[in-house]
Amino acid sequence: MQQEGRLGKIIYHNEENGYTVAILSTAEGSMRIAGSFAEPKQGGDYRVEGRFTVHPKYGEQFSFTSYEELLPEGTEAIFDFLAAGNVRGIGPATARTLVDTFGEDTLKVIEETPEKLLSVSGIGAKTLEKISESFRESREVADTAIGLRELGIEMSEAVRVYKIYGKDALDIVRENPYTLADDIRGINFNRADAIAAKIGFEPDSSLRIESGIRHMLKSWAVSGSTLMPEKLLIEKTAELLDVMMDRVADSVRDMVFAGELEEDRIEDVAVIYLYGYYHAEQRVAHALAGLMKAAPKQVPVSLENALRSAGQSIDAEGDVELSEEQKRAVIECLAGNVTIITGGPGTGKTTIINTLVRIFGFAGMSVALAAPTGRAAKRMEEATGSPAMTIHRLLEFVWSDEEDLLNFGRNEENPLEQDVIIVDEASMIDLMLMDGLLNAIKEGTRVIFTGDADQLPPVGAGNVLRDMIASECIPVIRLKEIFRQAEGSGIVAASHMINSGEYPEQQIGEDFYIIGRMNEIAVTDTIRELIGGRIESSFGFVRSADDIQVLTPTKRGMLGAPSLNNMLQEVINPPEEGRAELKVGMVTFREGDKVMQLRNNYGAEWRTDDYMTEGEGVFNGDMGFIEEIDRADRKMTVRMDDRIVDYSGEMLEELDLAYAVTVHKSQGSEFPVVIIPVLSFPPMLMTRNLLYTAVTRGKRLVLIVGDPARVRMMTDNDHADERFTGLKARLIALDADPFGRY
């Protein structure tokens, strides 16, 4: 359906994706329209195509998916268009003079013979240049957007394409549509491939094959692998593209020769890397080897004196009240430059960190405490009583919008100044973050990694902590003893049982339960009952979205995070008069909703309540609550602990409801109450370390709702997330021969 008319008031316009709400005056009357404009012009004439929809607050509106800009006809229409400020350098007075001078040919003169404008009083050479450039850009944007849409690129995407490629966008896309997959967020390889087919690219085009290879390597990186065996890469890409493997092999060699890919041998297997991962892995291996081999800075006190002076209690025989494991861990950290301490819940990792902080403080050595996520850093700070921060903040990250690039203020040229760096939740650190961290640590600094190596690996590419441990090149203390204060915890007992392959009982202590339910409806109904008041009445917990967290293995199906979120939102934060809502994609957000940031946004601005502190950066997994929704401006204000973040435009797409989140997204966090649905999920999710990670997120109560037989199946499946990485091999090679090729 088409509507044609003049654009009146522009209610809202997002420059990033073009989303616009405006009034269109047609022959039948005025109507509210919503859709993506490249550059909406008040007073401009448009033909829009779409359908009528009903907005929950504003009623009927015309939602359009495409548009055509029509040059205004008639002197008054031309005057209205120019007087609205749509062309830089022309205001109402100049618009009237131009129309009086050139009449209906005014726009034609501006476009084809702009030098004639010099005859008009008040227009000089500089103003003429401004007018010509503005009018030309305006036509370029419109023509480009229309041309891109003919190739299958939606208007909102066309706006992004034009911002990246400029006036040559259409030519660039026609010449190589696969650049879209590399440069435009929201356009993946499959979309670019469909556009290429529409243009007429052959299935065995070298551009298509090279893009398919990049896509395959990036897909495996998203799944955690920093490399792919060359044979597997060729096979998988040939299968994806339905082309001969020889053609893929030739393209791989060409890309290696051009420096786009890196080829190596890991454990005598030919492997292929994307350039960035190859060099990051090399740098991490060399940095760790260098730290290990440097002479450690001596701690100028004995262990016993340090502990005594640091306030540790000593028994009658003069022994420190640490277990033998803990003593060994402390001694190892005092003796060497790099140490790893790993263990499950209740094994005393926090006690060791506290002890080390006190010892180093007594010795006059400066200490930095850091963790991969804001929540993990906050927990570290609460447990130690010492300041802690995210690794990104420790490294003083800086985001450049112009370069679309993350840089760290702390690096090899400007290293961290502390004598000791203690990093908690190290299992969450991916290769790229570890590269940035080690690049900022100078020789002689002590680095202590603590964490639970049996939890899920990091969300990003790499398996850094496990590779470091498996290399056997770095001292590792494995904590196994459960301490008195944790002995009565059913959660601690269940997690250790699961981790050792033992089946947890249906009730352990007063804080771990398996509630048997055999189908999705029963599981969903039970979770609704638990959230709706059963936990409150049976266990004494206040019904709070901040206290109770549902952790699900999957995003799909009735027990997937999106489906559970819809149900839980209606229970915890139902619609209410006066409670504003905003629909973004398929999600309806409501004031008071619990939400999560879905990806790192280094440039997002935040502030504190008093505006005394401001900064940038919100990160994947950050949680908060919606405090206010401005529907007219499509803006939401979210509180994330002590930070307040305003979301609008494309940033809205970075949020999701967080009453239920995947287990992967919960890493580094703890919650008073955790509810875990367990039924039949895809095999890659039915693993011991996923179940173990979920259970260890609970502090005071863990409820598994589902089939006990599936819980046993997950406990039996100790097949960890298989990732292809080369860090272990590089560390071993450097340990054996520091001058080797690694």
C-alpha angles and dihedrals in degrees: 000000000000132000125189128196150102122300112241127174115006103217097182137358128179110204093199099061102007096242106163138181114195146144118260118198111211134173089266094049140276124318138179113247131190130190143090122310122181090214115349114210120204107228091022122129117238142178110210129189125206140081142282116264135175119244113209092233108020099039124215118017137160111249109201129197099187139017143187123214113225120202108238117255125212128035097269093050090049091049092050090050095050096038090057089070097250091139118053113239095029122097130169095280094048091044091056092048092049094049092046089051103042104019116191090355093064097106092041089054092049091051103037109022106019092159087077088070089073088076089066116093113252097023113108132168095280094048091046090054091050092049094047094047093047095048092046092050090048092055091043093055093048095045092045093049092050092047092049092050090057086060092054100265112136119233095251089052092044089060090056092046092053092048090054101040103023122199092347093058096110093048092047093050093047091048095048117359090178089076085075090069090054100042111027120070110224096031111094131185094272092055092046089048091053090050090049091052090051090052091049107256115163117244092241095046111143089229090056094047093047091049089049090053092051090047092052094049092046091048091054090046089055086053090051106266120128092194143014129221104254094234092052092046091053093046095047094045093048089050092049094049098034092231134127116283090229090063091051092047090052091051092049090054091048091051092048090050090050091052095244092114132031125222124205143148120248116186088345094305121120108239137182127217136188104245097250097052093047095056094039090055091049092049093049092050093048093044093052092045090049093050091048094052097045118101107260120238106248120242102232097221138062118255095246094047091046092051093046093048091044090061101258113150118247123205126226092276093051096252120142114242095244125113119250089254092052093046090051090050092050093047091048091051091050093048104045141045099231124032134168121207114189133174145128129263117307095020096113106255091141091051090054092049091049091049093049093048090053094046095049090045091051089049091054094247120141117236133199119200118201143163134187096250137040093240092050091049091050091051090049091052093048092049097047102031087227127110114270132178142180117278088245092057092044088056091046095235119209124197121208113203091189094055095030085226138133117222131179119225088208111066143125092302093044106028129184111276100212121109093220132033116194114189120190128198088029092166087075096058112108126203098265095049091047089051090055093046097049092044088063097048116093125215113278095032117128113233120194121186119196127181147102111285091192094066124092115294120252121292090237128064119293139048095231105160094043092046091050091051095043092052089065087212095111126060109257127191113198112201114209106155115101113216129230095255090056098039094089094050115108089197092058092044093048094047092052091046091052092046092053093046097256121135113247116231120244090254126024117178117319098304109052124066138163110207108200115229123155107200140037096254092052092047092049093047091050093050089050090052092047093050093039095063112301094100089048095051099036102039105021097242119144111244097250130150087216093057102039121060128179112211117194129183094224146045094210137077132011091315094045120113096254094051094045091047092056091052095043093047089059090051100042103028111015124178113284135177109265094020105115122225135196127192116216113180107311095340126089110206121202133193107267095029121141109237140180133212108239102200142012113280106182095179098051110120123227136179140186123247094263093044087234092121126041132171148149135255138064118191143215107277098021110143132205147140130263108245100177140008123201104197096184093057093030092235132143128195113212128190114213106184103295095348127089118205128188114215123199139140115006091353089073088069089061093067131080136173111272108196083107123025134171118265089244091058092050096063114128093021134102127199131192091233127025125187116194122191111209123185133119111327132165110294095249088062097046094083137132096234092052091052091044092050091050094050093047091057090072120090105180108005136018121186120185110197115194146047114347089207089060090050088055091047091054090047090053094049105082092163101130124210102288112227131174109228136150103204095098092053092046093051091049092049093049091047090053096042119010089194094051123122093264 
